[in-house]
mmCIF file of C-alpha atoms and ligand atoms in Angstrom:
data_model
loop_
_atom_site.group_PDB
_atom_site.id
_atom_site.type_symbol
_atom_site.label_atom_id
_atom_site.label_comp_id
_atom_site.label_asym_id
_atom_site.label_seq_id
_atom_site.Cartn_x
_atom_site.Cartn_y
_atom_site.Cartn_z
ATOM 1 C CA MET A 1 -166.909 42.280 -58.500
ATOM 2 C CA PHE A 2 -167.138 45.324 -61.653
ATOM 3 C CA TYR A 3 -166.593 44.919 -65.372
ATOM 4 C CA ASN A 4 -165.808 48.873 -66.429
ATOM 5 C CA ASP A 5 -168.717 49.771 -64.228
ATOM 6 C CA LYS A 6 -170.874 46.795 -64.077
ATOM 7 C CA LYS A 7 -171.418 45.157 -61.368
ATOM 8 C CA VAL A 8 -170.484 41.422 -61.992
ATOM 9 C CA SER A 9 -170.837 38.509 -59.652
ATOM 10 C CA ILE A 10 -167.350 36.835 -58.546
ATOM 11 C CA ALA A 11 -169.255 33.146 -59.757
ATOM 12 C CA VAL A 12 -169.626 34.358 -62.923
ATOM 13 C CA VAL A 13 -165.617 35.745 -63.078
ATOM 14 C CA ARG A 14 -164.890 32.087 -61.865
ATOM 15 C CA ARG A 15 -166.003 30.561 -64.500
ATOM 16 C CA LEU A 16 -164.452 32.438 -67.759
ATOM 17 C CA PRO A 17 -160.951 31.274 -67.214
ATOM 18 C CA ARG A 18 -162.848 27.734 -67.473
ATOM 19 C CA TYR A 19 -164.354 29.069 -70.709
ATOM 20 C CA TYR A 20 -161.026 30.221 -71.495
ATOM 21 C CA ARG A 21 -159.149 27.181 -71.363
ATOM 22 C CA TYR A 22 -161.998 24.699 -73.701
ATOM 23 C CA LEU A 23 -162.032 27.893 -75.912
ATOM 24 C CA GLY A 24 -158.289 27.370 -76.503
ATOM 25 C CA GLU A 25 -158.801 23.960 -76.976
ATOM 26 C CA LEU A 26 -160.994 24.127 -80.062
ATOM 27 C CA LEU A 27 -158.874 27.068 -81.192
ATOM 28 C CA LYS A 28 -156.157 24.452 -80.752
ATOM 29 C CA ASN A 29 -158.272 21.531 -82.762
ATOM 30 C CA ASP A 30 -159.227 24.328 -85.538
ATOM 31 C CA VAL A 31 -162.697 24.448 -84.578
ATOM 32 C CA THR A 32 -163.411 28.382 -85.604
ATOM 33 C CA ARG A 33 -166.828 29.206 -85.281
ATOM 34 C CA ILE A 34 -169.148 27.616 -82.245
ATOM 35 C CA SER A 35 -172.184 27.998 -81.032
ATOM 36 C CA SER A 36 -173.560 27.862 -77.245
ATOM 37 C CA LYS A 37 -175.550 24.790 -77.343
ATOM 38 C CA GLU A 38 -172.158 22.847 -79.301
ATOM 39 C CA LEU A 39 -170.257 24.483 -76.661
ATOM 40 C CA SER A 40 -172.663 24.167 -73.640
ATOM 41 C CA GLU A 41 -172.743 19.846 -74.134
ATOM 42 C CA ARG A 42 -168.686 19.934 -74.267
ATOM 43 C CA MET A 43 -168.305 22.187 -71.212
ATOM 44 C CA GLY A 44 -171.367 20.701 -69.196
ATOM 45 C CA VAL A 45 -173.043 24.233 -68.173
ATOM 46 C CA THR A 46 -176.202 25.261 -69.540
ATOM 47 C CA ALA A 47 -176.244 27.196 -73.535
ATOM 48 C CA SER A 48 -178.582 29.459 -71.637
ATOM 49 C CA GLN A 49 -175.820 30.115 -68.337
ATOM 50 C CA ILE A 50 -172.989 29.990 -71.585
ATOM 51 C CA ARG A 51 -175.089 33.651 -72.745
ATOM 52 C CA GLN A 52 -176.534 35.228 -69.170
ATOM 53 C CA ASP A 53 -172.622 34.510 -68.203
ATOM 54 C CA LEU A 54 -170.988 36.456 -71.640
ATOM 55 C CA ASN A 55 -173.928 39.076 -71.618
ATOM 56 C CA CYS A 56 -171.879 39.968 -68.038
ATOM 57 C CA PHE A 57 -168.963 41.533 -70.620
ATOM 58 C CA GLY A 58 -171.138 42.310 -73.917
ATOM 59 C CA GLY A 59 -172.506 39.580 -75.427
ATOM 60 C CA PHE A 60 -169.898 38.164 -78.119
ATOM 61 C CA GLY A 61 -172.529 36.038 -80.231
ATOM 62 C CA GLN A 62 -174.781 36.303 -82.817
ATOM 63 C CA GLN A 63 -178.161 35.238 -83.400
ATOM 64 C CA GLY A 64 -177.925 31.460 -86.024
ATOM 65 C CA TYR A 65 -174.050 32.100 -86.238
ATOM 66 C CA GLY A 66 -173.078 31.505 -82.427
ATOM 67 C CA TYR A 67 -169.361 32.323 -81.127
ATOM 68 C CA ASN A 68 -166.869 32.851 -83.652
ATOM 69 C CA VAL A 69 -163.534 30.892 -81.312
ATOM 70 C CA GLU A 70 -160.812 32.920 -81.806
ATOM 71 C CA TYR A 71 -162.333 36.161 -80.974
ATOM 72 C CA LEU A 72 -164.298 35.296 -77.455
ATOM 73 C CA TYR A 73 -160.952 33.199 -76.778
ATOM 74 C CA LYS A 74 -158.715 36.804 -77.362
ATOM 75 C CA GLU A 75 -161.866 38.810 -75.891
ATOM 76 C CA ILE A 76 -162.166 36.669 -72.306
ATOM 77 C CA GLY A 77 -158.228 36.533 -72.656
ATOM 78 C CA ASN A 78 -158.890 40.482 -72.665
ATOM 79 C CA ILE A 79 -161.277 40.578 -69.583
ATOM 80 C CA LEU A 80 -159.315 38.483 -67.502
ATOM 81 C CA GLY A 81 -156.067 40.802 -68.152
ATOM 82 C CA LEU A 82 -154.362 38.187 -69.453
ATOM 83 C CA TYR A 83 -152.708 40.322 -72.177
ATOM 84 C CA ASN A 84 -151.681 43.060 -69.325
ATOM 85 C CA GLY A 85 -147.906 42.004 -68.481
ATOM 86 C CA TYR A 86 -148.735 41.158 -65.279
ATOM 87 C CA THR A 87 -145.038 40.576 -63.161
ATOM 88 C CA THR A 88 -145.291 38.127 -60.259
ATOM 89 C CA ILE A 89 -142.658 37.572 -57.410
ATOM 90 C CA ILE A 90 -142.146 33.863 -54.907
ATOM 91 C CA ILE A 91 -142.330 34.644 -51.306
ATOM 92 C CA GLY A 92 -140.601 31.631 -50.023
ATOM 93 C CA ALA A 93 -138.460 29.697 -52.202
ATOM 94 C CA GLY A 94 -139.546 26.301 -50.408
ATOM 95 C CA ASN A 95 -141.332 23.255 -51.404
ATOM 96 C CA LEU A 96 -144.611 24.615 -52.458
ATOM 97 C CA GLY A 97 -142.693 28.099 -53.832
ATOM 98 C CA ARG A 98 -139.939 25.407 -55.721
ATOM 99 C CA ALA A 99 -143.036 24.221 -57.319
ATOM 100 C CA LEU A 100 -144.722 27.372 -58.853
ATOM 101 C CA ALA A 101 -141.333 28.512 -59.985
ATOM 102 C CA ASN A 102 -141.216 25.484 -62.254
ATOM 103 C CA HIS A 103 -144.425 25.528 -63.448
ATOM 104 C CA SER A 104 -143.794 27.202 -66.213
ATOM 105 C CA SER A 105 -147.677 27.176 -67.677
ATOM 106 C CA PHE A 106 -148.410 30.084 -65.519
ATOM 107 C CA GLU A 107 -146.036 31.958 -68.456
ATOM 108 C CA LYS A 108 -148.148 31.234 -71.165
ATOM 109 C CA ARG A 109 -151.102 32.253 -69.526
ATOM 110 C CA GLY A 110 -149.364 35.615 -69.788
ATOM 111 C CA PHE A 111 -147.897 36.129 -66.249
ATOM 112 C CA ARG A 112 -143.884 36.381 -65.946
ATOM 113 C CA LEU A 113 -141.797 36.064 -62.639
ATOM 114 C CA ILE A 114 -139.012 38.085 -62.267
ATOM 115 C CA GLY A 115 -138.179 37.177 -58.984
ATOM 116 C CA ILE A 116 -137.899 34.583 -56.246
ATOM 117 C CA PHE A 117 -138.097 35.714 -52.434
ATOM 118 C CA ASP A 118 -136.871 33.582 -48.963
ATOM 119 C CA ILE A 119 -135.701 34.374 -45.487
ATOM 120 C CA ASN A 120 -133.363 31.659 -45.509
ATOM 121 C CA ARG A 121 -129.630 33.400 -46.564
ATOM 122 C CA ASP A 122 -128.654 29.532 -47.498
ATOM 123 C CA LEU A 123 -131.076 29.708 -50.323
ATOM 124 C CA VAL A 124 -130.018 33.093 -51.928
ATOM 125 C CA GLY A 125 -128.071 33.148 -54.951
ATOM 126 C CA GLU A 126 -129.378 29.396 -56.119
ATOM 127 C CA GLU A 127 -131.547 29.108 -59.168
ATOM 128 C CA ILE A 128 -134.622 28.400 -60.258
ATOM 129 C CA ARG A 129 -135.924 28.150 -64.056
ATOM 130 C CA GLY A 130 -132.852 30.725 -64.660
ATOM 131 C CA ILE A 131 -134.135 32.827 -61.686
ATOM 132 C CA LYS A 132 -132.412 33.785 -58.467
ATOM 133 C CA ILE A 133 -133.322 32.973 -55.334
ATOM 134 C CA ARG A 134 -133.233 36.974 -53.761
ATOM 135 C CA HIS A 135 -133.376 37.338 -49.297
ATOM 136 C CA MET A 136 -136.423 39.118 -48.382
ATOM 137 C CA ASP A 137 -133.883 42.146 -47.873
ATOM 138 C CA GLU A 138 -133.910 42.873 -51.074
ATOM 139 C CA LEU A 139 -137.290 43.531 -51.648
ATOM 140 C CA GLU A 140 -137.964 47.212 -51.489
ATOM 141 C CA ASP A 141 -134.330 47.818 -53.810
ATOM 142 C CA PHE A 142 -135.874 45.189 -56.060
ATOM 143 C CA PHE A 143 -139.480 46.962 -56.983
ATOM 144 C CA LYS A 144 -137.460 50.149 -57.322
ATOM 145 C CA GLU A 145 -135.924 48.439 -60.181
ATOM 146 C CA ASN A 146 -139.235 46.887 -61.171
ATOM 147 C CA ARG A 147 -142.693 46.688 -61.793
ATOM 148 C CA VAL A 148 -143.688 43.510 -59.621
ATOM 149 C CA ASP A 149 -148.027 43.120 -59.754
ATOM 150 C CA ILE A 150 -148.403 40.256 -58.042
ATOM 151 C CA GLY A 151 -146.735 38.520 -55.306
ATOM 152 C CA ILE A 152 -147.403 34.949 -54.183
ATOM 153 C CA LEU A 153 -147.044 34.040 -50.523
ATOM 154 C CA SER A 154 -145.809 30.711 -49.986
ATOM 155 C CA ILE A 155 -144.988 30.911 -46.538
ATOM 156 C CA PRO A 156 -145.729 29.478 -43.149
ATOM 157 C CA LYS A 157 -148.233 31.158 -41.995
ATOM 158 C CA GLU A 158 -146.959 33.184 -39.047
ATOM 159 C CA GLY A 159 -145.273 35.413 -41.474
ATOM 160 C CA VAL A 160 -147.682 36.204 -43.630
ATOM 161 C CA ALA A 161 -149.427 39.353 -42.319
ATOM 162 C CA GLU A 162 -145.936 41.320 -42.073
ATOM 163 C CA VAL A 163 -144.883 40.303 -45.382
ATOM 164 C CA SER A 164 -148.233 40.989 -47.377
ATOM 165 C CA GLN A 165 -148.830 44.481 -45.691
ATOM 166 C CA ARG A 166 -145.142 45.376 -46.325
ATOM 167 C CA LEU A 167 -145.957 43.989 -50.454
ATOM 168 C CA VAL A 168 -148.804 46.749 -50.002
ATOM 169 C CA ASN A 169 -147.068 49.073 -48.846
ATOM 170 C CA LEU A 170 -144.865 48.669 -52.335
ATOM 171 C CA GLY A 171 -147.676 49.185 -54.186
ATOM 172 C CA ILE A 172 -147.843 45.662 -54.892
ATOM 173 C CA LYS A 173 -151.424 44.574 -56.655
ATOM 174 C CA GLY A 174 -152.617 41.621 -56.217
ATOM 175 C CA LEU A 175 -152.208 38.714 -53.675
ATOM 176 C CA TRP A 176 -151.930 35.040 -54.559
ATOM 177 C CA ASN A 177 -152.720 33.489 -50.850
ATOM 178 C CA PHE A 178 -151.450 30.105 -50.503
ATOM 179 C CA SER A 179 -150.367 30.690 -47.086
ATOM 180 C CA TYR A 180 -153.806 29.170 -44.571
ATOM 181 C CA ALA A 181 -153.932 32.773 -42.869
ATOM 182 C CA ASP A 182 -156.567 35.406 -43.775
ATOM 183 C CA LEU A 183 -154.997 38.324 -44.643
ATOM 184 C CA ASN A 184 -156.816 41.631 -42.968
ATOM 185 C CA LEU A 185 -154.059 44.486 -44.699
ATOM 186 C CA GLU A 186 -154.814 48.269 -44.913
ATOM 187 C CA GLY A 187 -154.621 49.340 -48.988
ATOM 188 C CA ASP A 188 -155.500 48.830 -51.781
ATOM 189 C CA VAL A 189 -155.128 45.027 -52.606
ATOM 190 C CA GLU A 190 -157.067 42.408 -54.025
ATOM 191 C CA ILE A 191 -156.415 38.697 -52.798
ATOM 192 C CA GLU A 192 -156.662 35.243 -53.844
ATOM 193 C CA ASN A 193 -156.212 32.466 -51.248
ATOM 194 C CA VAL A 194 -155.969 29.129 -52.162
ATOM 195 C CA HIS A 195 -156.474 26.490 -50.386
ATOM 196 C CA LEU A 196 -155.702 22.550 -52.207
ATOM 197 C CA SER A 197 -156.423 20.818 -49.067
ATOM 198 C CA ASP A 198 -160.509 21.990 -49.630
ATOM 199 C CA SER A 199 -160.588 20.784 -53.112
ATOM 200 C CA LEU A 200 -159.202 17.174 -51.923
ATOM 201 C CA MET A 201 -161.893 17.494 -48.854
ATOM 202 C CA THR A 202 -164.710 18.642 -51.358
ATOM 203 C CA LEU A 203 -163.176 15.329 -53.521
ATOM 204 C CA SER A 204 -163.968 13.655 -50.452
ATOM 205 C CA TYR A 205 -167.248 14.528 -49.574
ATOM 206 C CA LYS A 206 -168.040 13.306 -52.703
ATOM 207 C CA ILE A 207 -166.170 10.179 -52.360
ATOM 208 C CA THR A 208 -168.427 9.718 -49.056
ATOM 209 C CA GLN A 209 -171.845 10.704 -50.816
ATOM 210 C CA HIS A 210 -171.318 8.426 -53.643
ATOM 211 C CA LYS A 211 -174.148 6.460 -54.336
ATOM 212 C CA ARG A 212 -173.309 3.493 -55.709
ATOM 213 C CA TRP A 213 -170.143 2.389 -53.167
HETATM 214 P P1 NAI B 1 -141.411 25.296 -46.901
HETATM 215 O O1 NAI B 1 -141.084 24.624 -45.199
HETATM 216 O O2 NAI B 1 -141.150 24.126 -47.377
HETATM 217 O O3 NAI B 1 -141.303 26.320 -47.335
HETATM 218 C C1 NAI B 1 -141.184 28.059 -46.670
HETATM 219 C C2 NAI B 1 -139.924 28.182 -46.755
HETATM 220 O O4 NAI B 1 -140.569 30.376 -46.817
HETATM 221 C C3 NAI B 1 -139.019 28.013 -46.408
HETATM 222 O O5 NAI B 1 -137.614 28.450 -47.291
HETATM 223 C C4 NAI B 1 -138.711 29.452 -45.926
HETATM 224 O O6 NAI B 1 -137.172 29.748 -45.753
HETATM 225 C C5 NAI B 1 -139.456 31.013 -46.479
HETATM 226 N N1 NAI B 1 -139.714 31.615 -44.719
HETATM 227 C C6 NAI B 1 -140.693 31.489 -44.066
HETATM 228 N N2 NAI B 1 -140.882 32.672 -43.728
HETATM 229 C C7 NAI B 1 -140.619 33.631 -44.479
HETATM 230 C C8 NAI B 1 -141.145 35.358 -44.757
HETATM 231 N N3 NAI B 1 -141.038 35.478 -43.493
HETATM 232 N N4 NAI B 1 -140.273 35.915 -45.604
HETATM 233 C C9 NAI B 1 -139.661 35.070 -47.237
HETATM 234 N N5 NAI B 1 -139.321 34.023 -46.783
HETATM 235 C C10 NAI B 1 -140.186 33.059 -45.380
HETATM 236 O O7 NAI B 1 -143.009 25.240 -46.820
HETATM 237 P P2 NAI B 1 -143.493 24.776 -48.317
HETATM 238 O O8 NAI B 1 -144.252 22.962 -48.327
HETATM 239 O O9 NAI B 1 -143.511 25.288 -49.255
HETATM 240 O O10 NAI B 1 -145.153 25.371 -47.446
HETATM 241 C C11 NAI B 1 -145.095 26.420 -47.353
HETATM 242 C C12 NAI B 1 -146.545 26.978 -46.864
HETATM 243 O O11 NAI B 1 -147.371 27.221 -47.898
HETATM 244 C C13 NAI B 1 -146.947 26.285 -45.362
HETATM 245 O O12 NAI B 1 -147.577 27.704 -44.632
HETATM 246 C C14 NAI B 1 -147.967 25.720 -46.259
HETATM 247 O O13 NAI B 1 -148.956 25.815 -45.193
HETATM 248 C C15 NAI B 1 -148.586 26.422 -46.992
HETATM 249 N N6 NAI B 1 -149.843 25.442 -47.841
HETATM 250 C C16 NAI B 1 -150.712 25.401 -49.098
HETATM 251 C C17 NAI B 1 -150.799 24.837 -49.558
HETATM 252 C C18 NAI B 1 -152.148 25.411 -50.315
HETATM 253 O O14 NAI B 1 -153.130 24.764 -51.196
HETATM 254 N N7 NAI B 1 -152.703 27.237 -49.611
HETATM 255 C C19 NAI B 1 -149.835 23.454 -50.253
HETATM 256 C C20 NAI B 1 -149.433 23.226 -49.877
HETATM 257 C C21 NAI B 1 -148.397 24.029 -48.889
#
């Protein structure tokens, strides 16, 4: 991972959304300024971890002052690319695709859903949150008329290699992959795999190893 030309570990990048959420909460509660110590206590990470993480991107704190909450919130949003107006499309309008399409909070984070696609012709024309489901045959034309940045893959793993390569060939920048398939694609694309069951299994581990039970 790089930030400008500097190497940044993926672990640091994965902590940024959490900082962003916490700072957003602080802003809502009219907190304008916070020390790294206070922030660390609220978030349950060490103050030095926060300082180290933020130093990867330029610091943002002032000795003796702490952090300006609004400034840091906006800077982290900026680093995460949340103000770039990224557009998304969902491929697969089944249970998961619908749940994601109905989840309007992604829009609040700056990701605009502009299209939903499926191979099932029976679904074509149906609307989810005002967005029409289109057939996969319309994909190429849609790309001619729209800038599409992120593809959300909620289709069974069998079709995912072909569909995702097609999206990459059309110039998609990122794939948010919910299908349980590892993607090996030719071309320039960023991939984020999501496995809810990994999180569930982690919870299972915690319950299993819980000392008091
Ligand atoms: P579903 O069967 O309700 O929906 C799948 C939809 O994809 C259907 O509408 C189908 O017509 C469409 N589809 C199939 N092949 C396609 C293709 N090549 N192009 C476009 N559309 C296509 O399934 P559900 O429950 O929505 O799950 C979708 C996938 O997501 C499954 O593979 C499931 O295992 C996975 N999943 C992953 C989770 C995760 O945490 N990563 C959580 C839940 C489901």
